[in-house]
mmCIF file of C-alpha atoms in Angstrom:
data_model
loop_
_atom_site.group_PDB
_atom_site.id
_atom_site.type_symbol
_atom_site.label_atom_id
_atom_site.label_comp_id
_atom_site.label_asym_id
_atom_site.label_seq_id
_atom_site.Cartn_x
_atom_site.Cartn_y
_atom_site.Cartn_z
ATOM 1 C CA UNK A 1 29.767 -13.442 -6.796
ATOM 2 C CA UNK A 2 26.152 -13.619 -7.818
ATOM 3 C CA UNK A 3 25.014 -11.885 -11.018
ATOM 4 C CA UNK A 4 27.878 -9.392 -11.364
ATOM 5 C CA UNK A 5 31.435 -10.281 -12.295
ATOM 6 C CA UNK A 6 34.473 -9.746 -10.096
ATOM 7 C CA UNK A 7 35.917 -7.420 -12.727
ATOM 8 C CA UNK A 8 32.785 -5.261 -12.670
ATOM 9 C CA UNK A 9 32.844 -5.061 -8.867
ATOM 10 C CA UNK A 10 36.514 -4.045 -8.904
ATOM 11 C CA UNK A 11 35.843 -1.453 -11.606
ATOM 12 C CA UNK A 12 33.079 0.171 -9.545
ATOM 13 C CA UNK A 13 35.218 0.079 -6.404
ATOM 14 C CA UNK A 14 38.031 1.775 -8.357
ATOM 15 C CA UNK A 15 35.551 4.415 -9.524
ATOM 16 C CA UNK A 16 34.663 5.204 -5.908
ATOM 17 C CA UNK A 17 38.329 5.654 -4.983
ATOM 18 C CA UNK A 18 39.023 7.761 -8.091
ATOM 19 C CA UNK A 19 36.058 10.044 -7.434
ATOM 20 C CA UNK A 20 36.950 10.562 -3.782
ATOM 21 C CA UNK A 21 40.574 11.308 -4.723
ATOM 22 C CA UNK A 22 39.674 14.248 -6.962
ATOM 23 C CA UNK A 23 41.264 17.596 -6.071
ATOM 24 C CA UNK A 24 42.945 18.745 -2.883
ATOM 25 C CA UNK A 25 39.868 20.094 -1.115
ATOM 26 C CA UNK A 26 39.192 18.087 2.090
ATOM 27 C CA UNK A 27 35.442 18.386 1.458
ATOM 28 C CA UNK A 28 33.548 16.466 -1.223
ATOM 29 C CA UNK A 29 31.411 18.425 -3.687
ATOM 30 C CA UNK A 30 27.760 17.479 -4.035
ATOM 31 C CA UNK A 31 28.352 16.266 -7.590
ATOM 32 C CA UNK A 32 31.264 14.003 -6.579
ATOM 33 C CA UNK A 33 29.387 12.759 -3.509
ATOM 34 C CA UNK A 34 26.395 11.689 -5.616
ATOM 35 C CA UNK A 35 28.591 9.994 -8.221
ATOM 36 C CA UNK A 36 30.685 8.186 -5.615
ATOM 37 C CA UNK A 37 27.570 7.031 -3.763
ATOM 38 C CA UNK A 38 26.109 5.657 -6.980
ATOM 39 C CA UNK A 39 29.335 3.766 -7.696
ATOM 40 C CA UNK A 40 29.469 2.467 -4.096
ATOM 41 C CA UNK A 41 25.909 1.162 -4.405
ATOM 42 C CA UNK A 42 26.951 -0.742 -7.528
ATOM 43 C CA UNK A 43 29.748 -2.381 -5.512
ATOM 44 C CA UNK A 44 27.246 -3.448 -2.853
ATOM 45 C CA UNK A 45 24.903 -4.735 -5.550
ATOM 46 C CA UNK A 46 27.746 -6.800 -6.995
ATOM 47 C CA UNK A 47 28.769 -8.327 -3.652
ATOM 48 C CA UNK A 48 25.309 -9.058 -2.278
ATOM 49 C CA UNK A 49 23.703 -12.274 -3.518
ATOM 50 C CA UNK A 50 20.143 -11.633 -4.699
ATOM 51 C CA UNK A 51 18.620 -14.333 -2.510
ATOM 52 C CA UNK A 52 20.187 -12.680 0.575
ATOM 53 C CA UNK A 53 19.434 -9.132 -0.567
ATOM 54 C CA UNK A 54 15.793 -9.899 -1.247
ATOM 55 C CA UNK A 55 15.274 -11.498 2.170
ATOM 56 C CA UNK A 56 16.898 -8.467 3.821
ATOM 57 C CA UNK A 57 14.658 -6.150 1.806
ATOM 58 C CA UNK A 58 11.540 -8.154 2.693
ATOM 59 C CA UNK A 59 12.307 -7.785 6.392
ATOM 60 C CA UNK A 60 13.272 -4.098 6.171
ATOM 61 C CA UNK A 61 9.864 -2.770 7.360
ATOM 62 C CA UNK A 62 10.810 -4.063 10.826
ATOM 63 C CA UNK A 63 13.674 -1.549 10.884
ATOM 64 C CA UNK A 64 11.236 1.216 10.039
ATOM 65 C CA UNK A 65 8.952 0.083 12.885
ATOM 66 C CA UNK A 66 11.873 -0.034 15.340
ATOM 67 C CA UNK A 67 12.858 3.535 14.438
ATOM 68 C CA UNK A 68 9.279 4.781 14.863
ATOM 69 C CA UNK A 69 8.802 3.100 18.255
ATOM 70 C CA UNK A 70 12.142 4.394 19.525
ATOM 71 C CA UNK A 71 11.219 7.890 18.347
ATOM 72 C CA UNK A 72 7.925 7.624 20.213
ATOM 73 C CA UNK A 73 9.770 6.596 23.393
ATOM 74 C CA UNK A 74 12.434 9.357 22.965
ATOM 75 C CA UNK A 75 15.130 6.678 22.859
ATOM 76 C CA UNK A 76 17.215 8.623 20.330
ATOM 77 C CA UNK A 77 17.178 11.646 22.625
ATOM 78 C CA UNK A 78 18.354 9.527 25.585
ATOM 79 C CA UNK A 79 21.197 7.972 23.582
ATOM 80 C CA UNK A 80 22.242 11.306 22.065
ATOM 81 C CA UNK A 81 22.621 12.838 25.531
ATOM 82 C CA UNK A 82 24.818 10.030 26.892
ATOM 83 C CA UNK A 83 28.156 8.666 25.745
ATOM 84 C CA UNK A 84 26.912 5.284 27.004
ATOM 85 C CA UNK A 85 23.490 4.301 28.307
ATOM 86 C CA UNK A 86 22.130 0.879 29.206
ATOM 87 C CA UNK A 87 18.999 -0.848 27.987
ATOM 88 C CA UNK A 88 17.874 -1.053 31.621
ATOM 89 C CA UNK A 89 18.141 2.732 32.035
ATOM 90 C CA UNK A 90 16.344 3.396 28.762
ATOM 91 C CA UNK A 91 13.585 1.003 29.785
ATOM 92 C CA UNK A 92 13.265 2.700 33.192
ATOM 93 C CA UNK A 93 12.978 6.215 31.717
ATOM 94 C CA UNK A 94 10.633 5.126 28.928
ATOM 95 C CA UNK A 95 8.523 2.928 31.216
ATOM 96 C CA UNK A 96 9.067 0.061 28.776
ATOM 97 C CA UNK A 97 10.169 -3.550 28.984
ATOM 98 C CA UNK A 98 13.969 -3.963 28.879
ATOM 99 C CA UNK A 99 13.757 -7.026 26.649
ATOM 100 C CA UNK A 100 11.698 -5.037 24.144
ATOM 101 C CA UNK A 101 14.239 -2.196 24.170
ATOM 102 C CA UNK A 102 17.082 -4.645 23.538
ATOM 103 C CA UNK A 103 15.211 -6.231 20.628
ATOM 104 C CA UNK A 104 14.453 -2.896 18.998
ATOM 105 C CA UNK A 105 18.011 -1.610 19.434
ATOM 106 C CA UNK A 106 19.491 -4.873 18.175
ATOM 107 C CA UNK A 107 18.063 -3.969 14.770
ATOM 108 C CA UNK A 108 19.181 -0.335 14.944
ATOM 109 C CA UNK A 109 22.750 -1.163 15.983
ATOM 110 C CA UNK A 110 23.006 -3.722 13.168
ATOM 111 C CA UNK A 111 21.821 -1.022 10.749
ATOM 112 C CA UNK A 112 24.330 1.517 12.111
ATOM 113 C CA UNK A 113 21.712 3.914 13.459
ATOM 114 C CA UNK A 114 22.940 3.427 17.049
ATOM 115 C CA UNK A 115 26.359 2.366 18.366
ATOM 116 C CA UNK A 116 26.656 -0.818 20.421
ATOM 117 C CA UNK A 117 29.055 -0.247 23.328
ATOM 118 C CA UNK A 118 28.739 -3.654 25.001
ATOM 119 C CA UNK A 119 26.103 -6.094 26.180
ATOM 120 C CA UNK A 120 22.995 -3.922 26.529
ATOM 121 C CA UNK A 121 25.020 -0.700 26.257
ATOM 122 C CA UNK A 122 24.450 1.938 23.590
ATOM 123 C CA UNK A 123 25.899 5.197 22.366
ATOM 124 C CA UNK A 124 25.238 7.716 19.590
ATOM 125 C CA UNK A 125 26.442 7.705 15.993
ATOM 126 C CA UNK A 126 26.005 10.596 13.560
ATOM 127 C CA UNK A 127 22.811 8.810 12.485
ATOM 128 C CA UNK A 128 21.467 8.857 16.064
ATOM 129 C CA UNK A 129 22.103 12.582 16.352
ATOM 130 C CA UNK A 130 20.381 13.288 13.041
ATOM 131 C CA UNK A 131 17.366 11.088 13.777
ATOM 132 C CA UNK A 132 16.974 12.986 17.057
ATOM 133 C CA UNK A 133 16.769 16.363 15.261
ATOM 134 C CA UNK A 134 13.439 18.168 14.987
ATOM 135 C CA UNK A 135 13.232 17.961 11.190
ATOM 136 C CA UNK A 136 14.103 14.255 11.064
ATOM 137 C CA UNK A 137 11.566 13.490 13.787
ATOM 138 C CA UNK A 138 8.869 15.303 11.808
ATOM 139 C CA UNK A 139 9.777 13.375 8.658
ATOM 140 C CA UNK A 140 9.868 9.879 10.110
ATOM 141 C CA UNK A 141 6.703 10.371 12.168
ATOM 142 C CA UNK A 142 4.718 11.905 9.302
ATOM 143 C CA UNK A 143 5.813 9.435 6.630
ATOM 144 C CA UNK A 144 5.377 6.369 8.857
ATOM 145 C CA UNK A 145 2.062 7.444 10.369
ATOM 146 C CA UNK A 146 0.472 8.592 7.116
ATOM 147 C CA UNK A 147 1.824 6.134 4.557
ATOM 148 C CA UNK A 148 2.242 2.685 6.089
ATOM 149 C CA UNK A 149 -1.445 1.747 6.039
ATOM 150 C CA UNK A 150 -2.073 3.004 2.451
ATOM 151 C CA UNK A 151 1.092 1.224 1.270
ATOM 152 C CA UNK A 152 -0.006 -2.028 2.908
ATOM 153 C CA UNK A 153 -3.417 -1.782 1.230
ATOM 154 C CA UNK A 154 -2.045 -0.478 -2.076
ATOM 155 C CA UNK A 155 -1.671 -3.866 -3.740
ATOM 156 C CA UNK A 156 -5.351 -4.756 -3.315
ATOM 157 C CA UNK A 157 -6.469 -1.191 -4.093
ATOM 158 C CA UNK A 158 -4.673 -1.225 -7.438
ATOM 159 C CA UNK A 159 -6.126 -4.650 -8.245
ATOM 160 C CA UNK A 160 -9.650 -3.522 -7.381
ATOM 161 C CA UNK A 161 -9.310 -0.389 -9.527
ATOM 162 C CA UNK A 162 -8.024 -2.302 -12.543
ATOM 163 C CA UNK A 163 -4.416 -1.148 -12.177
ATOM 164 C CA UNK A 164 -5.229 2.395 -13.293
ATOM 165 C CA UNK A 165 -2.807 5.199 -12.543
ATOM 166 C CA UNK A 166 -4.477 7.074 -9.629
ATOM 167 C CA UNK A 167 -5.360 10.713 -10.389
ATOM 168 C CA UNK A 168 -8.463 11.345 -8.252
ATOM 169 C CA UNK A 169 -7.484 13.181 -5.022
ATOM 170 C CA UNK A 170 -10.707 12.054 -3.342
ATOM 171 C CA UNK A 171 -10.468 8.360 -4.208
ATOM 172 C CA UNK A 172 -6.942 7.038 -3.799
ATOM 173 C CA UNK A 173 -5.007 4.629 -1.608
ATOM 174 C CA UNK A 174 -4.869 7.154 1.221
ATOM 175 C CA UNK A 175 -8.640 7.671 1.165
ATOM 176 C CA UNK A 176 -9.333 3.926 1.071
ATOM 177 C CA UNK A 177 -7.003 3.289 4.020
ATOM 178 C CA UNK A 178 -8.508 6.111 6.093
ATOM 179 C CA UNK A 179 -12.122 5.538 4.996
ATOM 180 C CA UNK A 180 -12.630 9.091 3.785
ATOM 181 C CA UNK A 181 -13.401 10.915 0.552
ATOM 182 C CA UNK A 182 -11.566 14.056 1.634
ATOM 183 C CA UNK A 183 -8.402 15.020 -0.275
ATOM 184 C CA UNK A 184 -5.333 14.236 1.803
ATOM 185 C CA UNK A 185 -4.403 17.792 2.774
ATOM 186 C CA UNK A 186 -7.972 18.549 3.821
ATOM 187 C CA UNK A 187 -8.032 15.360 5.914
ATOM 188 C CA UNK A 188 -4.748 16.327 7.564
ATOM 189 C CA UNK A 189 -6.137 19.689 8.716
ATOM 190 C CA UNK A 190 -9.071 18.110 10.565
ATOM 191 C CA UNK A 191 -8.488 18.870 14.293
ATOM 192 C CA UNK A 192 -8.197 15.189 15.286
ATOM 193 C CA UNK A 193 -5.217 14.862 12.915
ATOM 194 C CA UNK A 194 -3.369 17.890 14.281
ATOM 195 C CA UNK A 195 -0.280 15.920 15.364
ATOM 196 C CA UNK A 196 0.180 14.338 11.924
ATOM 197 C CA UNK A 197 -0.340 17.730 10.227
ATOM 198 C CA UNK A 198 2.207 19.379 12.521
ATOM 199 C CA UNK A 199 4.721 16.607 11.755
ATOM 200 C CA UNK A 200 3.997 17.070 8.051
ATOM 201 C CA UNK A 201 4.811 20.784 8.160
ATOM 202 C CA UNK A 202 7.989 20.063 10.119
ATOM 203 C CA UNK A 203 8.985 17.537 7.464
ATOM 204 C CA UNK A 204 8.289 20.077 4.707
ATOM 205 C CA UNK A 205 10.861 22.365 6.314
ATOM 206 C CA UNK A 206 13.573 19.769 5.724
ATOM 207 C CA UNK A 207 12.318 17.743 2.776
ATOM 208 C CA UNK A 208 15.317 18.701 0.645
ATOM 209 C CA UNK A 209 17.593 16.763 2.997
ATOM 210 C CA UNK A 210 21.263 17.698 2.667
ATOM 211 C CA UNK A 211 20.895 18.707 -0.960
ATOM 212 C CA UNK A 212 21.792 22.323 -1.772
ATOM 213 C CA UNK A 213 19.179 25.067 -1.885
ATOM 214 C CA UNK A 214 18.457 26.413 -5.364
ATOM 215 C CA UNK A 215 19.823 29.835 -4.402
ATOM 216 C CA UNK A 216 23.297 28.305 -3.909
ATOM 217 C CA UNK A 217 23.655 27.125 -7.516
ATOM 218 C CA UNK A 218 21.110 28.954 -9.673
ATOM 219 C CA UNK A 219 22.045 32.451 -10.990
ATOM 220 C CA UNK A 220 19.076 33.971 -9.199
ATOM 221 C CA UNK A 221 20.258 37.552 -8.934
ATOM 222 C CA UNK A 222 21.524 37.804 -12.498
ATOM 223 C CA UNK A 223 18.328 36.344 -13.910
ATOM 224 C CA UNK A 224 15.561 37.765 -11.766
ATOM 225 C CA UNK A 225 16.582 40.908 -9.889
ATOM 226 C CA UNK A 226 15.381 43.832 -11.990
ATOM 227 C CA UNK A 227 17.113 47.192 -12.091
ATOM 228 C CA UNK A 228 15.081 49.786 -10.252
ATOM 229 C CA UNK A 229 12.682 47.266 -8.707
ATOM 230 C CA UNK A 230 9.548 49.039 -7.526
ATOM 231 C CA UNK A 231 8.977 48.205 -3.879
ATOM 232 C CA UNK A 232 5.222 48.547 -4.248
ATOM 233 C CA UNK A 233 5.146 45.020 -5.680
ATOM 234 C CA UNK A 234 6.825 41.898 -4.181
ATOM 235 C CA UNK A 235 10.184 40.695 -5.385
ATOM 236 C CA UNK A 236 9.224 37.133 -4.419
ATOM 237 C CA UNK A 237 5.986 35.431 -3.421
ATOM 238 C CA UNK A 238 6.400 31.985 -1.849
ATOM 239 C CA UNK A 239 3.198 30.308 -3.039
ATOM 240 C CA UNK A 240 1.940 27.753 -0.495
ATOM 241 C CA UNK A 241 5.352 28.131 1.136
ATOM 242 C CA UNK A 242 4.617 26.436 4.457
ATOM 243 C CA UNK A 243 6.487 27.935 7.378
ATOM 244 C CA UNK A 244 8.620 30.112 5.113
ATOM 245 C CA UNK A 245 11.818 28.046 5.292
ATOM 246 C CA UNK A 246 12.624 28.477 1.598
ATOM 247 C CA UNK A 247 11.909 32.183 1.727
ATOM 248 C CA UNK A 248 14.220 32.517 4.730
ATOM 249 C CA UNK A 249 16.988 30.746 2.777
ATOM 250 C CA UNK A 250 16.449 33.242 -0.020
ATOM 251 C CA UNK A 251 16.831 36.149 2.415
ATOM 252 C CA UNK A 252 19.916 34.580 3.992
ATOM 253 C CA UNK A 253 21.482 34.512 0.532
ATOM 254 C CA UNK A 254 20.350 38.041 -0.368
ATOM 255 C CA UNK A 255 20.087 39.941 2.941
ATOM 256 C CA UNK A 256 20.353 43.387 1.318
ATOM 257 C CA UNK A 257 17.302 42.971 -0.891
ATOM 258 C CA UNK A 258 14.442 45.068 0.413
ATOM 259 C CA UNK A 259 11.656 43.064 -1.159
ATOM 260 C CA UNK A 260 8.795 43.097 -0.377
ATOM 261 C CA UNK A 261 8.587 39.352 0.271
ATOM 262 C CA UNK A 262 5.287 37.529 0.759
ATOM 263 C CA UNK A 263 4.558 34.114 2.265
ATOM 264 C CA UNK A 264 1.151 32.742 1.316
ATOM 265 C CA UNK A 265 -0.442 29.610 2.750
ATOM 266 C CA UNK A 266 -3.395 28.463 4.832
ATOM 267 C CA UNK A 267 -3.858 30.454 8.028
ATOM 268 C CA UNK A 268 -3.291 27.369 10.208
ATOM 269 C CA UNK A 269 0.122 26.905 8.567
ATOM 270 C CA UNK A 270 1.056 30.584 8.795
ATOM 271 C CA UNK A 271 0.220 30.535 12.504
ATOM 272 C CA UNK A 272 2.991 27.966 13.007
ATOM 273 C CA UNK A 273 5.574 30.055 11.093
ATOM 274 C CA UNK A 274 7.099 31.752 14.099
ATOM 275 C CA UNK A 275 10.707 32.607 13.188
ATOM 276 C CA UNK A 276 10.380 34.751 10.087
ATOM 277 C CA UNK A 277 12.250 37.855 9.018
ATOM 278 C CA UNK A 278 10.352 41.125 9.577
ATOM 279 C CA UNK A 279 10.725 41.634 5.809
ATOM 280 C CA UNK A 280 8.237 38.807 5.197
ATOM 281 C CA UNK A 281 4.527 39.513 5.074
ATOM 282 C CA UNK A 282 2.265 36.541 5.843
ATOM 283 C CA UNK A 283 -0.956 36.336 3.852
ATOM 284 C CA UNK A 284 -3.643 33.636 4.218
ATOM 285 C CA UNK A 285 -4.311 31.975 0.902
ATOM 286 C CA UNK A 286 -6.198 29.090 -0.701
ATOM 287 C CA UNK A 287 -4.181 27.454 -3.468
ATOM 288 C CA UNK A 288 -7.288 26.594 -5.515
ATOM 289 C CA UNK A 289 -9.497 29.595 -4.817
ATOM 290 C CA UNK A 290 -7.170 32.594 -4.682
ATOM 291 C CA UNK A 291 -4.696 34.082 -7.149
ATOM 292 C CA UNK A 292 -1.417 34.973 -5.404
ATOM 293 C CA UNK A 293 -0.632 38.636 -4.746
ATOM 294 C CA UNK A 294 -0.508 40.414 -8.098
ATOM 295 C CA UNK A 295 2.440 41.782 -10.043
ATOM 296 C CA UNK A 296 5.356 40.037 -8.325
ATOM 297 C CA UNK A 297 8.691 39.439 -10.027
ATOM 298 C CA UNK A 298 9.038 35.817 -8.826
ATOM 299 C CA UNK A 299 6.294 33.342 -7.960
ATOM 300 C CA UNK A 300 8.117 30.493 -6.248
ATOM 301 C CA UNK A 301 6.608 27.034 -5.781
ATOM 302 C CA UNK A 302 8.643 24.280 -4.198
ATOM 303 C CA UNK A 303 7.171 20.776 -4.091
ATOM 304 C CA UNK A 304 3.661 22.098 -4.776
ATOM 305 C CA UNK A 305 2.665 20.847 -8.219
ATOM 306 C CA UNK A 306 3.989 17.357 -7.513
ATOM 307 C CA UNK A 307 1.208 17.107 -4.901
ATOM 308 C CA UNK A 308 -1.488 17.167 -7.568
ATOM 309 C CA UNK A 309 -2.560 15.439 -10.762
ATOM 310 C CA UNK A 310 -2.698 17.494 -13.962
ATOM 311 C CA UNK A 311 -6.328 18.609 -13.569
ATOM 312 C CA UNK A 312 -5.681 20.201 -10.171
ATOM 313 C CA UNK A 313 -2.356 21.648 -11.357
ATOM 314 C CA UNK A 314 -4.167 23.432 -14.179
ATOM 315 C CA UNK A 315 -6.379 25.258 -11.671
ATOM 316 C CA UNK A 316 -3.347 26.248 -9.577
ATOM 317 C CA UNK A 317 -1.504 27.485 -12.668
ATOM 318 C CA UNK A 318 -4.528 29.459 -13.860
ATOM 319 C CA UNK A 319 -4.554 31.285 -10.535
ATOM 320 C CA UNK A 320 -0.835 32.063 -10.753
ATOM 321 C CA UNK A 321 -1.175 33.225 -14.358
ATOM 322 C CA UNK A 322 -3.905 35.657 -13.313
ATOM 323 C CA UNK A 323 -1.382 37.410 -11.057
ATOM 324 C CA UNK A 324 1.625 37.449 -13.401
ATOM 325 C CA UNK A 325 2.626 40.427 -15.543
ATOM 326 C CA UNK A 326 3.658 39.647 -19.112
ATOM 327 C CA UNK A 327 7.307 40.456 -19.782
ATOM 328 C CA UNK A 328 8.049 40.912 -16.073
ATOM 329 C CA UNK A 329 6.898 38.015 -13.871
ATOM 330 C CA UNK A 330 8.515 34.592 -13.582
ATOM 331 C CA UNK A 331 7.104 31.345 -12.221
ATOM 332 C CA UNK A 332 9.945 29.389 -10.587
ATOM 333 C CA UNK A 333 9.172 25.736 -9.817
ATOM 334 C CA UNK A 334 11.582 23.808 -7.570
ATOM 335 C CA UNK A 335 10.805 20.123 -8.026
ATOM 336 C CA UNK A 336 12.124 16.821 -9.325
ATOM 337 C CA UNK A 337 12.653 16.568 -13.070
ATOM 338 C CA UNK A 338 12.740 12.815 -13.638
ATOM 339 C CA UNK A 339 14.945 11.434 -16.407
ATOM 340 C CA UNK A 340 13.342 9.061 -18.900
ATOM 341 C CA UNK A 341 16.231 6.614 -18.387
ATOM 342 C CA UNK A 342 18.395 5.981 -15.318
ATOM 343 C CA UNK A 343 16.189 7.592 -12.686
ATOM 344 C CA UNK A 344 17.675 7.579 -9.198
ATOM 345 C CA UNK A 345 16.154 5.519 -6.388
ATOM 346 C CA UNK A 346 15.100 8.464 -4.194
ATOM 347 C CA UNK A 347 13.301 10.257 -7.026
ATOM 348 C CA UNK A 348 11.466 7.113 -8.125
ATOM 349 C CA UNK A 349 10.500 6.256 -4.532
ATOM 350 C CA UNK A 350 9.298 9.825 -4.014
ATOM 351 C CA UNK A 351 7.108 9.430 -7.093
ATOM 352 C CA UNK A 352 5.417 6.350 -5.612
ATOM 353 C CA UNK A 353 4.959 8.118 -2.262
ATOM 354 C CA UNK A 354 3.112 10.891 -4.122
ATOM 355 C CA UNK A 355 0.929 8.201 -5.683
ATOM 356 C CA UNK A 356 0.206 6.583 -2.303
ATOM 357 C CA UNK A 357 -0.507 9.754 -0.329
ATOM 358 C CA UNK A 358 -1.947 12.141 -2.911
ATOM 359 C CA UNK A 359 -2.821 10.271 -6.133
ATOM 360 C CA UNK A 360 -0.254 12.550 -7.771
ATOM 361 C CA UNK A 361 3.188 12.163 -9.344
ATOM 362 C CA UNK A 362 6.693 13.381 -9.993
ATOM 363 C CA UNK A 363 7.154 14.444 -13.612
ATOM 364 C CA UNK A 364 9.638 13.947 -16.413
ATOM 365 C CA UNK A 365 10.837 16.851 -18.543
ATOM 366 C CA UNK A 366 8.308 15.957 -21.236
ATOM 367 C CA UNK A 367 5.483 15.854 -18.664
ATOM 368 C CA UNK A 368 6.509 19.234 -17.220
ATOM 369 C CA UNK A 369 6.564 20.758 -20.691
ATOM 370 C CA UNK A 370 3.158 19.329 -21.569
ATOM 371 C CA UNK A 371 1.608 20.548 -18.313
ATOM 372 C CA UNK A 372 2.958 24.094 -18.405
ATOM 373 C CA UNK A 373 2.348 24.605 -22.109
ATOM 374 C CA UNK A 374 -1.231 23.352 -21.704
ATOM 375 C CA UNK A 375 -1.661 26.015 -19.041
ATOM 376 C CA UNK A 376 -0.530 28.695 -21.473
ATOM 377 C CA UNK A 377 2.914 29.216 -19.980
ATOM 378 C CA UNK A 378 6.169 29.448 -21.875
ATOM 379 C CA UNK A 379 9.085 27.441 -20.459
ATOM 380 C CA UNK A 380 12.201 29.606 -20.327
ATOM 381 C CA UNK A 381 14.351 26.703 -19.192
ATOM 382 C CA UNK A 382 14.755 23.569 -17.079
ATOM 383 C CA UNK A 383 17.863 23.487 -14.907
ATOM 384 C CA UNK A 384 19.458 20.662 -12.922
ATOM 385 C CA UNK A 385 22.121 21.258 -10.257
ATOM 386 C CA UNK A 386 25.233 19.137 -9.681
ATOM 387 C CA UNK A 387 24.482 15.908 -7.834
ATOM 388 C CA UNK A 388 20.962 14.538 -7.477
ATOM 389 C CA UNK A 389 19.021 17.508 -6.121
ATOM 390 C CA UNK A 390 15.713 18.877 -7.295
ATOM 391 C CA UNK A 391 15.720 20.988 -10.438
ATOM 392 C CA UNK A 392 14.415 24.426 -11.322
ATOM 393 C CA UNK A 393 11.813 25.115 -13.997
ATOM 394 C CA UNK A 394 11.389 28.733 -15.096
ATOM 395 C CA UNK A 395 8.217 29.760 -16.909
ATOM 396 C CA UNK A 396 6.717 33.036 -18.141
ATOM 397 C CA UNK A 397 3.437 34.145 -19.688
#
């Protein structure tokens, strides 16, 4: 043992077993899964000596590089399609050196991302299959390609700026790394960056991961669906909603609702939203210049305000307010609500990624309240689902 006692390790291990033994259902609920995973991580923390764990962590960027190179060479696709495939065959198809392929896959088999079937032989695991999916490919390519250079330069950038919390969207780590004064999203839409922007929008489709959609746990219909809804005005407007994935989930949950439903985003994004319900109207829209369509019941924003510092959020909220009807309209924000104590690793890492890429932040409950109240909105409630998913913030005029 290192810094944790044997008794503490056994206690956490017992907690994992107790959590997984709850009930007779063969499937684990999201709440139990998150609790059991937290307890399991405490067991690992107890068993791993800090000097070994820190060395492993220091070398972990090499795993990230190996994944990105293998994604570029379509290695995950090759392995997924074969029960067993050799390094020589992968190298032949990818037009790469066999020794390089073996070295890259040595890391990925040790990490469990690929199965080792023998000397130079590989097969898929459930990780391989997932990494080969369209949404996962978009995520790993976008995050690696857009963040690694700003992260590497972040230490010096913070030193040079006097360790100030970054809030200027034109002068952050991302801008310094890419030698630009354009805000990140504007830079991404420049034609030469089309591949990164396309990967970003693919990632946004799946950025919730396996965590449940808000419509599966929030009492949406009871709270928001008005009696005698007038179909001249939208039931829901997805503000800066990307390719409409969240709006489609809403319609899957409530297929009998007539709407109307509106998806608003930049035209270049709407052009890539190809598989939408005929109930959805696409409208080009500038988040900072245009108020959303007026008079809707629900204005939905998922992972929008976390992209911006307070000053930019105030402009966005002013535009939304201009479209809302007092006593009728709701602003529904789907985002992280960080706890003041005991914040999870993913949420805290996500916060730093917002800092690196956008000079923005994830917010605590107190920060959400301060922001929305400063914008003249009344917070009806903040809601957290079981497990560790993103919360819902409901606000009115």
